[in-house]
Short mmCIF file of C-alpha atoms and ligand atoms in Angstrom, two decimals:
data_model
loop_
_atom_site.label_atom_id
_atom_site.label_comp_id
_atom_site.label_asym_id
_atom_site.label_seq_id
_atom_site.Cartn_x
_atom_site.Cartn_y
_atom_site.Cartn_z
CA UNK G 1 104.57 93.95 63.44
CA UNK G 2 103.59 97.27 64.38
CA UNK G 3 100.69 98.75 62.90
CA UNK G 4 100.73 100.16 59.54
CA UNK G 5 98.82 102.69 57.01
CA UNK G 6 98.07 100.93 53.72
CA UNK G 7 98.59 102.28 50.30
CA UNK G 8 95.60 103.43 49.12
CA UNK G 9 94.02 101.62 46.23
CA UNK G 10 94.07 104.44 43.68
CA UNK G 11 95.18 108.27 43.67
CA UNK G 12 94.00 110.77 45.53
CA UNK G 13 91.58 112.22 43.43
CA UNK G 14 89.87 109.51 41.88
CA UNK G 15 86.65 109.61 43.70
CA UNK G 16 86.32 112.96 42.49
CA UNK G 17 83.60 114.70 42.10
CA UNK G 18 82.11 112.77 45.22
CA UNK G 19 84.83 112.73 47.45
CA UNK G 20 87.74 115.30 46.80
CA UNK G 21 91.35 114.79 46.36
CA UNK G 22 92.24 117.32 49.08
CA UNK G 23 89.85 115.65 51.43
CA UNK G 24 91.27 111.76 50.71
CA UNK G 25 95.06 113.11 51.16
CA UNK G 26 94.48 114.47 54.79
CA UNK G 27 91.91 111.90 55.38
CA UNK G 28 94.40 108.99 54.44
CA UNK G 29 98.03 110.46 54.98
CA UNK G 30 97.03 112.75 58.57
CA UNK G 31 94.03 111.21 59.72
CA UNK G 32 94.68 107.56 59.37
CA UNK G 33 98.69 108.29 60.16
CA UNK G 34 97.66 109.20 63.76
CA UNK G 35 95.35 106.57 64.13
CA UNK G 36 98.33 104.43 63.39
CA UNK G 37 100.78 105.80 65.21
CA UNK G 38 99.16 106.36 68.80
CA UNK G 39 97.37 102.86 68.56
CA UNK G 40 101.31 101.41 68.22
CA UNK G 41 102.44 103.66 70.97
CA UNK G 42 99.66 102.71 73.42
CA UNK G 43 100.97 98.82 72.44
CA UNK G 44 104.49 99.20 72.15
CA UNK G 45 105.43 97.05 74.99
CA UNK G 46 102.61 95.14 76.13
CA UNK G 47 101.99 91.43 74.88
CA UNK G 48 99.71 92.78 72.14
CA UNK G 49 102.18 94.31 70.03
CA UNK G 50 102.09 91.83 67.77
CA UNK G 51 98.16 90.99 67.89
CA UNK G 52 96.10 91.32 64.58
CA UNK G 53 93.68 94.37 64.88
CA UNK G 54 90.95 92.10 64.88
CA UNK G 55 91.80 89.93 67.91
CA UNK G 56 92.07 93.57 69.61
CA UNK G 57 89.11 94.92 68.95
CA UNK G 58 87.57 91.70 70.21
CA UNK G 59 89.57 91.67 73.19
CA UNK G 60 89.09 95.07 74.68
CA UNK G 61 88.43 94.37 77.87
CA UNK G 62 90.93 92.01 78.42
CA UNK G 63 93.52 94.71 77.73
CA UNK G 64 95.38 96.27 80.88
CA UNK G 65 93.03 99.19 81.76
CA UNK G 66 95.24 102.54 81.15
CA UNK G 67 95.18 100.73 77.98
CA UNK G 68 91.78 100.30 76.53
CA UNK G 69 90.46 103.98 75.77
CA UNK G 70 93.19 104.81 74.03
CA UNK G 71 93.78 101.20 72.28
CA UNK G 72 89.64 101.05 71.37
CA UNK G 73 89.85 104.33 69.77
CA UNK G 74 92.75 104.12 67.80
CA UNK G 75 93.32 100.30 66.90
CA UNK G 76 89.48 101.11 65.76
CA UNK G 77 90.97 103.85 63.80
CA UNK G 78 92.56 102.15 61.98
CA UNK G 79 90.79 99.08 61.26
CA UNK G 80 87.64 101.04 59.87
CA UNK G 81 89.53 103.41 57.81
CA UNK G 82 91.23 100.51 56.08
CA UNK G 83 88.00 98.92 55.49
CA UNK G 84 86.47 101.69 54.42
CA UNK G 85 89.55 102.99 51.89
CA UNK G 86 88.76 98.92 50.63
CA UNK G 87 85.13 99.69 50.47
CA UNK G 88 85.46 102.63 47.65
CA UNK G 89 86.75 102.59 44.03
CA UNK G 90 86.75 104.84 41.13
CA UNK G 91 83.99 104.42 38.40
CA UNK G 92 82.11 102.29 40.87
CA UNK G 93 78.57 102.81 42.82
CA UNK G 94 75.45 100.94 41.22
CA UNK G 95 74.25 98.03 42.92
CA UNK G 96 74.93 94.77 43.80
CA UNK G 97 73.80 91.75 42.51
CA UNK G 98 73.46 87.71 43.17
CA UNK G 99 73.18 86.46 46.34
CA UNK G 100 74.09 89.88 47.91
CA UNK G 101 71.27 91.78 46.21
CA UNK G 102 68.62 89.46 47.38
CA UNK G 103 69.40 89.45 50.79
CA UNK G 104 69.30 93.02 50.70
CA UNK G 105 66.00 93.18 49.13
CA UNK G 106 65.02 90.43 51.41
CA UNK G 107 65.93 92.38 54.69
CA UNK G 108 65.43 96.14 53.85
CA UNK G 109 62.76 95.50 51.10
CA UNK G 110 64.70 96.93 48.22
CA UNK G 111 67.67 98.48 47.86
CA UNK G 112 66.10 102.27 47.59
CA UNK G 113 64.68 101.13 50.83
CA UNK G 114 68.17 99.93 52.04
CA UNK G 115 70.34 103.15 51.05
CA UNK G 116 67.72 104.98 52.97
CA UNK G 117 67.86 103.34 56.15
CA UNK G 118 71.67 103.22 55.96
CA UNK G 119 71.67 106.97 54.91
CA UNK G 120 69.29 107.90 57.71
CA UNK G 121 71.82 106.39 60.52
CA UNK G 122 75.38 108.06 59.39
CA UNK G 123 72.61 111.55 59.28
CA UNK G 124 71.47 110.65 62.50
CA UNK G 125 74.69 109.82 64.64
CA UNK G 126 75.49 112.44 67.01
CA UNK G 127 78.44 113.77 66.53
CA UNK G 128 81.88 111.40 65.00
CA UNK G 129 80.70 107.91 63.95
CA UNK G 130 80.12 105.60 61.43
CA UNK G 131 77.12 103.76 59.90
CA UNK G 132 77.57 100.30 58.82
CA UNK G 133 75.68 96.94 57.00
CA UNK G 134 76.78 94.20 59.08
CA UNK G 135 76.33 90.58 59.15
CA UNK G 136 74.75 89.53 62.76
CA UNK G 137 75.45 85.78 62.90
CA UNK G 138 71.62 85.36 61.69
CA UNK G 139 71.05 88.06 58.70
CA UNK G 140 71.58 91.71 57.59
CA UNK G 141 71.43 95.08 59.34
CA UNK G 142 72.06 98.52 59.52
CA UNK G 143 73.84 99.88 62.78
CA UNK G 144 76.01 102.88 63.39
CA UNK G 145 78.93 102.92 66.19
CA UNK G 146 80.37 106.14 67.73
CA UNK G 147 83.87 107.47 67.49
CA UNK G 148 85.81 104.82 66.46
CA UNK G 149 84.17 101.79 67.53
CA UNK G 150 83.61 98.98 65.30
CA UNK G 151 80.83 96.09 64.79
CA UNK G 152 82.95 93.70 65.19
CA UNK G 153 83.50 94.45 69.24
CA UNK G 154 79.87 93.82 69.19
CA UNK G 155 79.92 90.08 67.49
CA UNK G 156 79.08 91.06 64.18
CA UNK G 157 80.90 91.65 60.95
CA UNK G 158 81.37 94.26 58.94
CA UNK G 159 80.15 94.47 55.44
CA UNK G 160 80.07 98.13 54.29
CA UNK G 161 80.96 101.06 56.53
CA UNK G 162 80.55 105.17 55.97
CA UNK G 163 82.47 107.89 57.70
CA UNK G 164 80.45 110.02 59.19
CA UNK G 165 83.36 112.40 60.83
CA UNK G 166 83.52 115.84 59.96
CA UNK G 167 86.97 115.10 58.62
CA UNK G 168 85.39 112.97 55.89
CA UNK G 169 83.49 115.28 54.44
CA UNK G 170 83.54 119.22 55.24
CA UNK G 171 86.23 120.27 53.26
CA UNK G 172 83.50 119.87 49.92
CA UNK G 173 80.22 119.53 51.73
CA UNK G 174 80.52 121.64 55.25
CA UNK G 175 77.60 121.25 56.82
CA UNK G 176 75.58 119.06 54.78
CA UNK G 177 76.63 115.47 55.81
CA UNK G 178 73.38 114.22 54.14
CA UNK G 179 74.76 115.20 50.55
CA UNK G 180 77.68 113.81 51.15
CA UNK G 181 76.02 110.15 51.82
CA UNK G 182 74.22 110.87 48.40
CA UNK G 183 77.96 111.38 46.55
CA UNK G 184 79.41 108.32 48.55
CA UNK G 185 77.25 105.61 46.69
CA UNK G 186 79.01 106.49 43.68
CA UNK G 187 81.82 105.05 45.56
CA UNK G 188 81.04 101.89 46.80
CA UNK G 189 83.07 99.04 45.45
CA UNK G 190 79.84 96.56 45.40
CA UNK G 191 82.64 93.41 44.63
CA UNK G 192 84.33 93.84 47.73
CA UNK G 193 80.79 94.07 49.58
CA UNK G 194 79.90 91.32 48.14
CA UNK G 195 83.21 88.92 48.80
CA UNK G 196 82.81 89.82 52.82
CA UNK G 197 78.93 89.11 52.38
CA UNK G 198 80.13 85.47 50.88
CA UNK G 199 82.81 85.30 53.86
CA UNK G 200 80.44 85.92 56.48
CA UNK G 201 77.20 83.92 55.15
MN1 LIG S 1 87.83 109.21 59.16
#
C-alpha cells in the first residue's frame, strides 16, 4: 500500500484561535499531500513499497543510496505530520495526569519547567524542524530534529512533537514562532500523549 494522507481528526478550523483554519487546510491538504506523494514516488518500485513508515525510517541506510535523501525527508514527512495532526484536538491543552504527569515532573521538575524546555528547543532550531518529548529506552527528554527527521531514526520514540516550519505557523503569527508555541498547548491532546507514554514505558 502506497502511502496515504489521513483524514484529519476534526475540521479545519477547530483549533482556532491557536492554530487557524487557513493555516491547517494548506498545512494538511498541500503540505502533507506532497510529503505523500514524492515519498511514494521515490518507492514506487523498489522492495519498500510496501514497508510500514516506521520500518523506513529505521532503515535508512539500508535503502539504495539515490534513495535515502529523498525517502528520509519525505517518508519523515509524513510520519510526523500524522503524529502530530494525532497529537492536537479541539477544546484540549491542560495537563496531563497519572503516571504521565509524574514522570514529567520527575524529569523536567514540573511541568512549567517542562513546557519551557520544550518551548525553548522548537525557538531555538535553526531554520525547519521539530521539537519533540521522546521516550529514550531509559526515561524522558526533550530533543528537536531538523527538516524532517524523526526520533525514532535515532532509537527513541516519539511522544509529543511540534512543528516548528514556517508553514505551521506564519500565516497567523509571521515572525513570532515563540507565540505560536504559547497557542499550541491549547492543542495538545494530553490522552493520546499519554497512551504512547504507556506504550513505550
Ligand atoms: Mn509541517
Amino acid at each position: 500500500m502506497a502511502f496515504s494522507v489521513p483524514g484529519l481528526p476534526y475540521d479545519f478550523g477547530a483549533l482556532e484561535p491557536h492554530i487557524d483554519a487557513l493555516t491547517m487546510e494548506i498545512h494538511h491538504d498541500k503540505h502533507h499531500g506532497a510529503y505523500v506523494a514524492n515519498a511514494n514516488a521515490a518507492l514506487a518500485g523498489t522492495e519498500w513499497s510496501e514497508t510500514p513508515v516506521e520500518e523506513i525510517l529505521t532503515s535508512l541506510s539500508a535503502l539504495p543510496a539515490d534513495k535515502q535523501a529523498p525517502v528520509r525527508n519525505n517518508a519523515g514527512g509524513h510520519y510526523n505530520h500524522s503524529l502530530f495532526w494525532e497529537s492536537m484536538g479541539p477544546g484540549k491543552g491542560g495537563e496531563p495526569t497519572g503516571a504521565l504527569a509524574d514522570a514529567i515532573g520527575a524529569s523536567f521538575g514540573s511541568f512549567a519547567d517542562f513546557q519551557a524546555q520544550l518551548k525553548a528547543a522548537g525557538v531555538g532550531r535553526f531554520g525547519s524542524g521539530w521539537a519533540w518529548l521522546v521516550h529514550n529506552g531509559s526515561g524522558l527528554a526533550i530533543v528537536s530534529t531538523p527538516n524532517q527527521d524523526n526520533p525514532i531514526s535515532d532509537g527513541h520514540t516519539p511522544l509529543l512533537g511540534v512543528d516548528v516550519w514556517e508553514h505551521a505557523y506564519y500565516l497567523k503569527y509571521q515572525n513570532r514562532r515563540p507565540d505560536y508555541l504559547d497557542a499550541w498547548w491549547n492543542t495538545v491532546d494530553w490522552d493520546v500523549v499519554a497512551a504512547r507514554f504507556a506504550a513505550a514505558s
